[in-house]
Coordinates of C-alpha atoms and ligand atoms in Angstrom, one line a residue:
M105 CA -7.4 6.3 31.6
A106 CA -5.6 3.3 33.4
S107 CA -4.0 0.5 32.1
E108 CA -6.7 -2.1 32.6
K109 CA -3.8 -4.5 33.2
N110 CA 0.1 -4.4 32.5
T111 CA 1.4 -7.5 32.0
K112 CA 2.3 -8.9 28.4
T113 CA 0.2 -11.9 27.6
S114 CA -2.6 -12.7 30.6
T115 CA -5.9 -11.0 30.4
A116 CA -8.7 -10.6 32.4
N117 CA -11.9 -12.1 31.4
N118 CA -15.3 -11.3 31.5
S119 CA -18.6 -11.9 29.6
K120 CA -17.5 -9.6 26.7
G121 CA -14.3 -11.6 26.4
A122 CA -11.0 -11.0 27.2
V123 CA -10.1 -7.7 28.4
F124 CA -7.4 -5.2 26.9
D125 CA -6.5 -1.2 26.7
A126 CA -6.2 -2.0 22.8
V127 CA -7.0 -4.3 20.1
V128 CA -4.5 -3.9 17.0
V129 CA -5.5 -5.2 13.7
G130 CA -2.8 -6.8 11.7
A131 CA 0.8 -7.1 12.2
G132 CA 2.6 -5.8 9.6
F133 CA 4.7 -2.4 9.5
A134 CA 2.1 -0.6 11.0
G135 CA 0.7 -3.0 13.6
M136 CA 3.9 -4.2 14.7
Y137 CA 5.1 -0.4 15.7
M138 CA 2.1 0.0 17.4
V139 CA 2.1 -2.8 19.4
Y140 CA 5.8 -1.9 20.3
R141 CA 4.7 1.5 21.3
L142 CA 1.6 1.0 23.2
R143 CA 3.6 -1.6 25.5
E144 CA 5.9 1.0 25.8
M145 CA 3.4 2.9 27.4
G146 CA 2.5 0.6 29.7
L147 CA -0.9 -0.8 27.9
N148 CA -2.2 -4.1 27.6
V149 CA -2.2 -4.6 24.1
V150 CA -3.3 -7.3 21.7
A151 CA -2.7 -7.7 18.0
C152 CA -4.8 -10.2 15.8
E153 CA -3.1 -11.3 12.3
E154 CA -5.0 -13.0 9.8
G155 CA -1.6 -14.7 8.3
D156 CA 0.8 -17.2 10.5
G157 CA 3.4 -14.7 10.1
V158 CA 4.2 -10.7 10.7
G159 CA 5.0 -9.1 7.5
G160 CA 1.8 -7.9 6.3
T161 CA 2.0 -6.7 2.6
W162 CA 5.5 -8.7 2.5
F163 CA 4.3 -11.5 4.1
W164 CA 1.5 -12.1 1.4
N165 CA 2.8 -10.8 -1.4
R166 CA 5.6 -13.7 -2.4
Y167 CA 5.1 -13.7 -6.1
P168 CA 8.1 -14.0 -8.3
G169 CA 10.3 -10.7 -8.4
A170 CA 8.2 -8.9 -5.5
R171 CA 10.4 -6.0 -4.6
C172 CA 9.8 -2.8 -3.0
D173 CA 9.9 0.5 -5.3
V174 CA 11.2 2.8 -2.5
E175 CA 14.9 2.3 -1.4
S176 CA 16.0 -0.1 1.2
M177 CA 17.7 2.1 3.6
E178 CA 14.7 4.5 3.2
Y179 CA 12.0 2.2 3.5
S180 CA 12.6 1.0 7.4
Y181 CA 12.0 1.8 10.9
E182 CA 14.0 4.9 12.4
F183 CA 12.2 4.4 16.0
S184 CA 15.1 2.6 17.2
E185 CA 18.8 3.8 16.4
A186 CA 20.4 0.3 17.3
L187 CA 17.9 -1.3 14.6
Q188 CA 18.8 1.3 12.1
Q189 CA 22.3 0.6 12.6
E190 CA 22.4 -3.0 13.2
W191 CA 20.3 -4.0 9.9
N192 CA 21.9 -4.5 6.5
W193 CA 20.1 -4.1 3.9
T194 CA 21.7 -5.6 0.6
E195 CA 20.6 -4.4 -2.6
R196 CA 19.0 -0.9 -3.3
F197 CA 15.6 -2.0 -3.6
A198 CA 14.9 -5.1 -1.1
S199 CA 13.3 -8.2 -2.3
Q200 CA 10.3 -9.3 -0.6
A201 CA 12.0 -12.0 1.4
E202 CA 14.3 -9.5 3.0
I203 CA 11.6 -7.3 3.6
L204 CA 10.3 -10.2 5.5
S205 CA 13.2 -11.5 7.2
Y206 CA 13.6 -7.8 8.3
A207 CA 10.2 -7.7 10.0
N208 CA 10.8 -11.2 11.4
H209 CA 13.8 -9.5 13.0
V210 CA 12.2 -6.5 14.2
A211 CA 9.3 -8.9 16.0
D212 CA 11.9 -11.0 17.6
R213 CA 14.3 -8.1 18.8
F214 CA 11.5 -6.5 20.1
D215 CA 9.7 -9.2 21.9
L216 CA 6.2 -9.0 20.2
R217 CA 5.5 -12.3 19.3
P218 CA 3.6 -12.5 22.7
H219 CA 1.5 -9.9 22.1
I220 CA 0.1 -11.3 18.5
R221 CA -2.3 -14.0 17.4
F222 CA -1.1 -15.4 14.4
S223 CA -4.2 -16.8 12.0
T224 CA -6.4 -14.9 13.8
R225 CA -8.7 -12.9 11.4
V226 CA -11.0 -10.1 12.6
E227 CA -14.6 -10.3 11.7
S228 CA -16.3 -7.6 13.8
A229 CA -15.8 -4.6 16.3
H230 CA -18.8 -3.0 17.5
F231 CA -18.6 -0.2 20.2
N232 CA -20.9 -0.4 23.3
E233 CA -21.9 2.9 24.6
R234 CA -22.8 1.5 27.7
S235 CA -19.2 0.5 28.6
N236 CA -17.2 2.7 26.2
R237 CA -15.5 -0.2 24.7
W238 CA -14.9 -1.9 21.4
Q239 CA -15.9 -5.7 21.4
V240 CA -14.0 -7.4 18.9
T241 CA -15.0 -11.0 17.6
T242 CA -12.3 -13.0 15.6
S243 CA -12.4 -16.3 13.1
A244 CA -10.8 -18.4 16.0
G245 CA -13.9 -17.6 17.9
N246 CA -12.8 -15.0 20.5
K247 CA -14.0 -12.5 21.8
L248 CA -11.6 -9.1 22.7
N249 CA -12.9 -6.1 24.6
A250 CA -10.5 -3.3 24.8
R251 CA -10.7 0.5 25.1
F252 CA -8.8 1.4 21.7
C253 CA -9.4 -0.5 18.6
I254 CA -6.5 0.3 15.8
M255 CA -6.8 -0.7 12.7
A256 CA -3.3 -1.7 11.2
T257 CA -4.8 -3.3 8.2
G258 CA -2.8 -1.8 5.1
C259 CA -4.3 0.0 2.2
L260 CA -3.4 -3.0 -0.3
S261 CA -4.2 -6.4 1.6
S262 CA -7.4 -7.0 0.2
T263 CA -7.2 -8.6 -2.9
N264 CA -9.3 -7.9 -6.0
M265 CA -10.6 -10.8 -7.7
P266 CA -12.3 -10.0 -10.9
S267 CA -15.6 -12.1 -11.2
I268 CA -14.9 -13.7 -14.4
P269 CA -17.5 -16.5 -15.2
G270 CA -16.0 -20.4 -15.2
L271 CA -13.0 -19.7 -12.6
D272 CA -14.5 -23.0 -10.8
D273 CA -14.1 -25.1 -13.3
F274 CA -10.7 -24.2 -14.5
A275 CA -8.6 -27.3 -14.8
G276 CA -5.4 -25.9 -13.8
N277 CA -4.0 -23.5 -10.6
F278 CA -4.7 -20.4 -10.5
Y279 CA -2.9 -17.7 -8.3
H280 CA -3.4 -14.1 -6.7
T281 CA -0.1 -12.0 -6.9
G282 CA -1.2 -11.0 -3.4
R283 CA -1.8 -14.3 -1.6
W284 CA 1.2 -16.3 -3.0
P285 CA 1.8 -19.6 -2.0
Q286 CA 4.2 -19.8 1.0
E287 CA 6.4 -22.7 -0.8
G288 CA 6.4 -20.8 -4.5
V289 CA 5.3 -22.0 -7.1
D290 CA 7.2 -23.9 -10.0
F291 CA 5.8 -23.0 -13.6
S292 CA 8.5 -25.2 -15.4
N293 CA 7.1 -26.5 -18.6
R294 CA 3.9 -24.9 -17.9
R295 CA 1.7 -22.8 -20.7
V296 CA 0.8 -19.8 -18.2
G297 CA -1.5 -17.0 -18.8
I298 CA -1.5 -13.7 -16.2
I299 CA -3.9 -11.2 -16.2
G300 CA -3.3 -7.4 -15.7
T301 CA -0.4 -5.3 -16.1
G302 CA 0.2 -3.2 -12.8
S303 CA 3.2 -3.3 -10.6
S304 CA 2.7 -6.6 -9.4
A305 CA 2.6 -7.6 -13.1
I306 CA 5.4 -5.8 -14.3
Q307 CA 7.6 -7.4 -11.8
S308 CA 6.6 -10.9 -12.1
I309 CA 6.2 -11.5 -15.7
P310 CA 9.9 -11.3 -16.6
L311 CA 10.6 -13.8 -13.8
V312 CA 7.5 -16.3 -14.7
A313 CA 8.6 -15.7 -18.5
E314 CA 12.3 -17.3 -17.7
Q315 CA 10.8 -20.3 -16.2
A316 CA 7.4 -21.1 -17.9
K317 CA 6.7 -23.0 -21.3
S318 CA 5.0 -20.2 -22.7
L319 CA 3.7 -17.0 -20.9
T320 CA 0.7 -15.0 -22.5
V321 CA 0.0 -11.5 -20.8
F322 CA -3.9 -10.0 -20.7
Q323 CA -3.5 -6.4 -20.4
R324 CA -6.2 -4.3 -20.3
T325 CA -4.5 -1.1 -19.7
A326 CA -1.2 -0.3 -20.9
T327 CA 1.3 0.6 -18.2
Y328 CA 4.7 3.0 -18.1
S329 CA 7.2 1.6 -16.4
I330 CA 10.6 2.9 -15.8
P331 CA 13.7 0.6 -15.4
A332 CA 14.4 -0.2 -11.6
R333 CA 18.1 -0.3 -11.9
N334 CA 18.1 -2.4 -8.7
E335 CA 21.9 -2.7 -7.6
A336 CA 23.8 -4.2 -4.8
L337 CA 24.5 -1.6 -2.0
S338 CA 28.0 -1.5 -1.5
A339 CA 29.5 -1.4 2.0
S340 CA 30.5 2.1 1.8
E341 CA 27.0 3.4 0.6
I342 CA 25.4 1.8 3.8
A343 CA 28.1 3.2 5.8
E344 CA 27.7 6.8 4.6
T345 CA 24.1 6.4 4.9
K346 CA 23.8 5.0 8.5
A347 CA 26.4 8.0 9.7
N348 CA 23.8 10.3 8.6
Y349 CA 20.3 8.4 9.1
A350 CA 19.0 11.1 11.4
Q351 CA 19.5 13.4 8.6
L352 CA 18.2 11.8 5.7
R353 CA 15.5 10.9 7.7
A354 CA 14.8 14.3 8.6
D355 CA 15.2 15.4 4.6
N356 CA 12.9 12.8 3.7
K357 CA 10.2 14.2 5.5
K358 CA 10.1 17.3 3.7
Q359 CA 9.7 15.4 0.6
P360 CA 6.2 15.2 -0.8
A361 CA 6.1 11.4 -0.6
A362 CA 8.4 10.9 2.2
F363 CA 11.3 9.8 0.4
G364 CA 14.1 10.2 -2.2
A365 CA 15.8 13.4 -0.6
R366 CA 18.6 12.0 -2.5
F367 CA 16.9 12.5 -5.7
K368 CA 18.1 15.7 -7.5
R369 CA 14.4 17.5 -7.8
G370 CA 14.3 20.4 -10.8
G371 CA 12.2 23.3 -10.6
G372 CA 10.0 24.9 -13.0
S373 CA 7.9 23.9 -15.8
A374 CA 8.6 21.4 -18.2
L375 CA 6.8 23.8 -20.8
A376 CA 9.1 26.7 -19.7
A377 CA 12.1 24.4 -20.3
S378 CA 13.6 23.7 -24.0
P379 CA 12.6 20.4 -25.3
K380 CA 16.3 19.7 -25.4
A381 CA 16.3 20.3 -21.8
V382 CA 13.7 18.2 -21.1
Q383 CA 14.8 15.3 -23.2
K384 CA 18.2 15.6 -21.5
D385 CA 16.5 15.7 -18.2
L386 CA 14.2 12.8 -18.6
E387 CA 17.1 10.4 -20.1
A388 CA 19.6 11.2 -17.4
R389 CA 16.4 10.3 -14.8
W390 CA 15.5 7.0 -17.2
E391 CA 19.6 6.0 -16.5
L392 CA 19.2 6.2 -13.2
G393 CA 16.1 4.3 -12.5
G394 CA 13.4 4.5 -9.9
F395 CA 10.6 6.9 -8.8
G396 CA 12.8 10.3 -9.4
F397 CA 12.2 10.0 -12.8
M398 CA 9.0 12.6 -12.9
A399 CA 11.0 14.8 -10.0
G400 CA 12.8 16.9 -12.7
F401 CA 9.9 19.4 -13.4
N402 CA 7.3 20.5 -10.8
D403 CA 4.3 20.4 -13.3
F404 CA 4.3 16.9 -14.8
L405 CA 1.5 16.0 -12.4
L406 CA -0.1 19.6 -12.7
N407 CA -0.4 20.1 -16.8
E408 CA -1.4 17.9 -19.4
D409 CA 0.8 19.2 -22.0
A410 CA 4.0 18.9 -19.5
N411 CA 2.7 15.7 -18.7
A412 CA 2.3 14.6 -22.7
L413 CA 6.3 15.3 -23.1
A414 CA 7.5 12.7 -20.5
A415 CA 4.7 10.3 -21.5
E416 CA 6.0 10.5 -25.1
F417 CA 9.3 10.3 -23.8
V418 CA 8.6 6.6 -22.4
R419 CA 6.6 5.4 -25.2
N420 CA 9.4 6.1 -27.6
K421 CA 11.6 3.9 -25.2
I422 CA 9.1 1.2 -25.5
R423 CA 9.4 1.5 -29.3
G424 CA 12.9 1.5 -28.9
I425 CA 13.1 -1.8 -27.0
V426 CA 10.2 -4.1 -28.2
S427 CA 10.7 -5.3 -31.7
D428 CA 7.7 -6.1 -32.6
K429 CA 5.6 -3.2 -33.8
A430 CA 2.5 -4.0 -32.7
T431 CA 3.4 -5.3 -29.6
A432 CA 5.1 -2.2 -29.0
E433 CA 2.4 -0.2 -30.0
L434 CA 0.2 -2.2 -28.0
L435 CA 2.3 -1.6 -24.5
C436 CA 2.1 2.1 -25.5
P437 CA 0.0 3.5 -22.7
D438 CA -1.9 6.5 -23.9
Q439 CA -3.4 8.0 -20.3
I440 CA -1.6 10.7 -18.4
I441 CA 1.7 9.3 -16.9
G442 CA 2.0 8.9 -12.9
C443 CA -1.7 9.1 -12.7
K444 CA -1.9 5.8 -12.0
R445 CA 0.9 4.5 -9.7
L446 CA 4.1 4.7 -12.0
C447 CA 6.0 1.1 -12.4
F448 CA 9.4 -0.1 -11.9
D449 CA 10.6 -2.8 -13.7
T450 CA 13.6 -5.1 -14.6
N451 CA 13.6 -6.2 -18.0
Y452 CA 9.9 -5.8 -18.6
Y453 CA 9.5 -4.4 -22.1
D454 CA 12.3 -6.5 -23.2
T455 CA 10.8 -9.8 -22.0
Y456 CA 8.2 -9.3 -25.0
N457 CA 11.0 -10.0 -27.5
R458 CA 10.9 -13.7 -26.6
D459 CA 9.5 -16.1 -29.2
D460 CA 7.5 -17.8 -25.7
V461 CA 5.6 -14.5 -24.6
H462 CA 2.6 -13.1 -26.3
L463 CA 0.7 -10.3 -25.6
V464 CA -3.6 -9.8 -25.8
S465 CA -5.1 -7.0 -25.5
V466 CA -8.5 -7.1 -23.6
K467 CA -9.4 -3.4 -23.5
N468 CA -12.1 -3.4 -26.1
K469 CA -13.5 -7.1 -25.2
P470 CA -13.3 -8.3 -21.9
I471 CA -11.9 -11.6 -20.6
E472 CA -15.4 -13.4 -21.3
R473 CA -14.8 -16.3 -19.4
V474 CA -12.5 -18.8 -17.9
T475 CA -13.0 -22.4 -19.3
P476 CA -11.5 -25.6 -18.1
N477 CA -8.7 -25.5 -20.4
G478 CA -7.8 -21.5 -20.2
L479 CA -9.8 -18.3 -20.9
V480 CA -12.0 -16.7 -23.7
T481 CA -11.6 -13.5 -25.1
N482 CA -12.4 -11.8 -28.5
D483 CA -13.6 -15.0 -29.6
V484 CA -10.5 -17.0 -28.9
E485 CA -9.5 -19.6 -26.3
Y486 CA -6.5 -19.4 -25.0
V487 CA -5.4 -22.8 -23.4
F488 CA -3.2 -22.9 -19.8
D489 CA -2.2 -25.2 -17.2
D490 CA -1.8 -22.1 -15.3
L491 CA -3.5 -18.4 -14.4
I492 CA -1.9 -15.4 -12.5
F493 CA -4.2 -13.0 -11.2
A494 CA -2.2 -10.0 -10.8
T495 CA -5.1 -7.9 -10.6
G496 CA -4.6 -5.9 -7.9
F497 CA -6.5 -4.6 -4.8
D498 CA -9.4 -2.9 -3.3
A499 CA -7.6 -0.5 -2.0
M500 CA -7.3 1.6 1.3
T501 CA -11.2 0.8 2.2
G502 CA -11.4 -2.9 1.5
S503 CA -10.0 -4.7 4.3
L504 CA -11.9 -2.2 6.7
L505 CA -15.1 -2.7 5.2
R506 CA -14.7 -6.4 4.8
M507 CA -15.2 -6.6 8.6
D508 CA -18.4 -5.7 10.5
I509 CA -17.4 -2.4 11.8
R510 CA -20.4 -0.5 14.0
G511 CA -19.6 2.7 15.8
R512 CA -22.1 4.6 17.5
D513 CA -25.8 3.6 17.8
G514 CA -24.8 0.3 15.9
E515 CA -23.8 2.8 12.5
R516 CA -22.5 0.1 10.3
L517 CA -18.9 1.3 8.5
Q518 CA -20.3 0.2 5.3
D519 CA -23.3 2.8 5.3
K520 CA -20.9 5.4 6.9
W521 CA -18.8 5.2 3.8
H522 CA -21.5 4.1 1.4
A523 CA -20.7 7.0 -1.2
G524 CA -16.5 6.8 -0.1
P525 CA -14.5 7.1 2.8
R526 CA -14.7 10.2 5.5
T527 CA -12.6 10.1 7.8
Y528 CA -10.6 13.1 9.6
L529 CA -6.9 13.4 9.1
G530 CA -7.3 9.6 8.1
L531 CA -7.1 8.7 11.7
N532 CA -10.2 8.8 13.2
M533 CA -14.1 9.0 12.2
H534 CA -17.0 10.5 14.0
G535 CA -19.3 8.0 15.3
F536 CA -16.4 6.1 15.9
P537 CA -14.8 7.0 19.1
N538 CA -11.5 5.5 19.8
L539 CA -11.1 3.8 16.6
F540 CA -8.1 4.7 14.7
T541 CA -7.4 3.7 11.0
I542 CA -3.5 3.6 10.4
T543 CA -2.6 5.8 6.9
G544 CA -6.3 5.2 6.1
P545 CA -8.0 7.2 3.4
G546 CA -7.7 11.1 3.9
S547 CA -3.9 10.6 5.0
P548 CA -0.7 10.5 2.6
S549 CA -1.0 6.6 3.0
V550 CA 0.1 5.2 -0.1
L551 CA 1.2 8.4 -1.6
A552 CA 4.0 8.2 0.7
N553 CA 6.8 5.7 1.7
M554 CA 4.5 3.8 4.2
V555 CA 7.1 2.7 6.6
V556 CA 7.3 6.9 7.3
A557 CA 3.5 7.4 7.2
T558 CA 2.7 4.4 9.5
Q559 CA 5.2 5.7 12.1
Q560 CA 3.8 9.1 11.8
H561 CA 0.2 7.8 12.7
V562 CA 1.3 5.4 15.5
N563 CA 3.1 8.4 16.8
W564 CA 0.2 10.6 16.5
I565 CA -2.2 8.1 18.0
C566 CA 0.1 7.6 21.3
A567 CA 0.6 11.2 21.8
A568 CA -3.1 11.7 21.7
L569 CA -3.5 8.9 24.3
K570 CA -1.1 10.0 26.4
Q571 CA -2.9 13.3 26.6
M572 CA -6.1 11.5 27.6
Q573 CA -4.2 9.8 30.3
A574 CA -2.9 13.6 31.7
D575 CA -6.5 15.0 30.9
D576 CA -8.2 11.6 32.1
K577 CA -10.6 11.2 29.6
T578 CA -12.0 8.1 28.3
L579 CA -13.0 8.8 24.5
I580 CA -11.9 10.6 21.5
E581 CA -14.0 11.3 18.6
A582 CA -13.4 13.4 15.5
E583 CA -16.4 15.6 15.2
A584 CA -18.5 15.9 12.1
D585 CA -17.6 19.6 10.9
A586 CA -14.1 19.0 11.2
E587 CA -14.7 15.6 9.5
D588 CA -17.1 17.3 6.4
Q589 CA -14.4 19.6 6.1
W590 CA -11.5 17.7 5.7
V591 CA -13.0 15.0 3.2
E592 CA -13.8 18.6 1.3
Y593 CA -9.9 19.7 1.7
V594 CA -8.5 16.0 0.5
N595 CA -10.8 16.3 -2.5
T596 CA -9.7 19.5 -3.3
L597 CA -6.2 19.2 -3.2
A598 CA -6.2 16.2 -5.6
S599 CA -8.9 18.4 -8.0
H600 CA -5.9 20.6 -8.7
T601 CA -3.6 17.7 -10.3
L602 CA -3.9 15.5 -12.9
Y603 CA -4.5 12.5 -10.3
P604 CA -8.2 12.2 -10.7
T605 CA -8.3 11.9 -14.3
C606 CA -7.6 8.3 -15.0
N607 CA -9.1 5.0 -13.8
S608 CA -6.8 4.3 -11.0
W609 CA -7.1 2.5 -7.8
Y610 CA -6.3 5.9 -6.0
L611 CA -10.2 6.4 -6.9
G612 CA -11.6 3.0 -6.4
A613 CA -11.7 2.7 -10.2
N614 CA -10.2 -0.8 -10.4
V615 CA -13.0 -2.4 -8.2
P616 CA -16.7 -2.5 -10.2
G617 CA -19.1 -0.2 -7.9
K618 CA -17.0 1.3 -5.7
P619 CA -17.6 4.6 -5.3
R620 CA -14.9 7.2 -7.4
V621 CA -13.4 9.4 -4.7
F622 CA -9.7 10.4 -4.8
M623 CA -8.6 8.5 -1.3
P624 CA -5.2 9.4 -0.3
H625 CA -3.9 13.2 0.7
L626 CA -1.7 14.6 -1.3
G627 CA 1.5 15.6 0.0
F628 CA 3.5 14.2 3.2
P629 CA 5.0 17.4 4.9
A630 CA 1.6 19.6 4.3
Y631 CA -0.2 16.9 6.1
V632 CA 2.2 16.6 8.9
E633 CA 1.9 20.4 9.4
R634 CA -2.0 20.0 9.9
C635 CA -1.5 17.2 12.2
E636 CA 0.8 18.9 14.5
E637 CA -1.2 22.4 14.2
I638 CA -4.2 20.6 15.4
V639 CA -2.6 19.1 18.1
S640 CA -1.2 22.4 19.4
A641 CA -4.8 24.1 18.8
G642 CA -5.6 21.4 21.7
Y643 CA -6.6 18.8 19.4
R644 CA -8.9 20.9 17.3
G645 CA -11.9 19.0 15.8
F646 CA -11.6 16.3 18.3
A647 CA -14.1 15.8 21.2
F648 CA -12.6 14.1 24.4
S649 CA -15.2 13.2 27.1
Ligands
LIG159 P1 -2.9 -2.9 -10.0 O1 -1.8 -1.8 -10.2 O2 -4.3 -2.4 -9.7 O3 -2.9 -3.7 -11.6 C1 -4.3 -4.5 -11.7 C2 -4.0 -5.0 -13.2 O4 -5.1 -6.0 -13.3 C3 -4.1 -3.9 -14.1 O5 -3.7 -3.7 -15.1 C4 -5.6 -4.0 -14.2 O6 -5.8 -3.2 -15.5 C5 -5.7 -5.2 -14.5 N1 -7.1 -5.8 -14.2 C6 -7.6 -5.6 -13.0 N2 -9.0 -6.3 -13.6 C7 -9.0 -7.0 -14.6 C8 -9.8 -7.6 -15.2 N3 -11.0 -8.1 -14.7 N4 -9.4 -7.8 -16.7 C9 -8.6 -7.5 -17.1 N5 -7.5 -6.7 -16.3 C10 -7.8 -6.0 -15.1 O7 -2.7 -3.9 -9.3 P2 -1.1 -4.4 -8.5 O8 -0.1 -4.4 -9.5 O9 -1.1 -5.6 -7.6 O10 -0.4 -3.4 -7.9 C11 -1.2 -2.3 -6.7 C12 -0.3 -1.5 -5.8 O11 0.3 -2.0 -5.1 C13 0.7 -0.9 -7.0 O12 0.1 0.4 -7.7 C14 1.5 -0.1 -5.9 O13 1.4 0.7 -4.9 C15 2.1 -1.4 -5.2 N6 2.8 -2.3 -5.0 C16 3.9 -1.9 -5.2 C17 5.2 -2.8 -5.8 C18 6.3 -2.3 -5.2 O14 6.6 -1.2 -4.3 N7 7.2 -2.8 -6.1 C19 4.7 -3.9 -6.3 C20 3.6 -4.1 -6.5 C21 2.7 -3.5 -6.2 P3 -6.6 -1.8 -15.5 O15 -5.4 -0.9 -15.5 O16 -7.3 -1.9 -16.8 O17 -7.6 -2.0 -14.3

C-alpha cells in the first residue's frame, strides 16, 4: 500500500472523483486526530465535515449550560505532550465554549484545516470491488475516491426529533439542543416549553428558567441527577496534574470508563455493608459531585437490591430539595439508577422551587400535538413563544445509517444492521473492507471517556494500516465468524448487568422502531486487552488481501 499522493491539499482527479488515500467523515475529536495521524503516516487524507467548524458534538451542542461531565483535564488529547502542557482548562468541568476553543486550537496548532472540507456532508460511500476503493459523494456535489473510508461521525450527533403532529404550524420558534443556533437564543420575556429531562435538559433548564418569563418542563421519564459541583481549577491543581499527566492518563486507562482514576473506589457489595456505611459513602460522594457517585460499591449496576439503595438515596435528596411535595414525587425516578446515563447538574432540582417553572408529566399521556400557540397534552393546551426539544439522539448508529453506505455486492449497511448493529471490535465490518468506524457500536465508546476511546481507535487503525503497508496488503476486512462471536460477546457482557433493564438510548429504546440491542461494549480495559491480544495473534478475525 503506497501513498497515492503525499501532498497536503492537491489531489489527482479521475472519472471517479478526487483521489485520496483516505476519506475521514467528521472533524470532531475523532476526525481531527485521525487526520493528524494519517498525515503523519504520509497518507493523502481529506475530511468532510457537515458543520462550518471543527469540534463535532461541541460544535453543535451550544445550548445554555452545555458542559462536559468528564473532568476537563481528563477529557483532552494526550497525543501531544506540548499540547497538554500548554493548554489551560479553567474549570473542573469545561463548558462547551471552552471545549470548542480547545478543538479550534488543536486544528490551528496542527494545521489540520487544509485537510478538512467544511459545510460538506457525506451522502454516500460505496465500495467498488473492481478498484477495491471507496467512492464517496458529498452534499457539495463532489465525488471522492479513496482506499480507506473512516467514519468519525460521533455517537451522539444524529438528533432525535419526535414526530409530533402540528410542529410546522407552530407560530413561535423551536430548537433542538443538539442543533443550537450559533448566535445563541435570547429567552428574555418569553414563555418557553422544553421537552425532555435527559442530560441536555438538565443542564439547560436552570439557565433558561433564569432568563425566560416562564418555563414548563415536559417530563416523560424522571431522571436521576447528581450535583456536578463544578468549580474553577486552581493553578496548583493544574500544575500538579500536568506534572503527572502521563501517570494520570495511564491510570485512567485502567478504569472501567477510562477516566476517574482519582475517584476513591470502594470494593465489595453494598448489600454486605451496613446501611449506615452505605448512606455515609453516598453522602460523601453526593458532596463531591460527578461520576464518582456510584463508585463506592461494585454491585450497584449488578444487583437490583444494591441499586435500590443508591436510588432511594437520590429520591430522598430530591424530596429534601423540592418544596412542593407533588412536584418532588413527580421528579423521583422509579427505574434502576445508572441504567440510563446518570446526569449531573447545577441547581436542577432547586429550579422547580421557582414560581415561574412548572413540571408536566407526559408519562401516561404523550404530547398529542403541537398547535400554532403551543402544545397539547392531557387535554390541556399549553401556550408558548418558544419550544426546546431536548429529546436526544439516534445514538451510535443514526449518523451511519443516515448515509447510504454500501459494501461488497452492493450490500447496504441499513440491511446489514436491520436487526441491530454488527461489527468486529466496533471498528470494522464483514462485507465492508477498509471501512472503519471510530467508537462504533460494539466498542466502549459512549461508556468511556470519548477522547480516550477515540485515540485508542485511531491508534489501532493506524497500526493496522502500517501492518498492511509492511505486508503489501490492500484490504482489511472482519471475518464473518469473528464478527458473529464479537456481537454475541458484547451482548453477553451487558446481560450480566442491569443495563438492559431500562429504555435507554444505549439500547436504541428512545427511537421508535429501532432494534433493541445494547450497543456499547462494557469495560474499557478489557476491551483494549482484547484489541491488543487480537493484534498479537496476527490480527485474528481479520482477513487481509
Ligand atoms: P436523552 O438523554 O436521550 O434525553 C432525551 C429526553 O427527551 C428524555 O428525557 C426522553 O424521555 C425525552 N423524550 C424523547 N422523546 C420524547 C417525546 N416524544 N416525548 C417526551 N419526551 C421525550 O438526550 P440528551 O439529554 O440530549 O443526552 C443524550 C446523551 O448525550 C447523554 O446521555 C450523554 O451521554 C450525552 N450528553 C452529555 C452531556 C454532558 O457530558 N454533560 C450533556 C448532554 C448530553 P425518555 O427518557 O422517556 O425517553
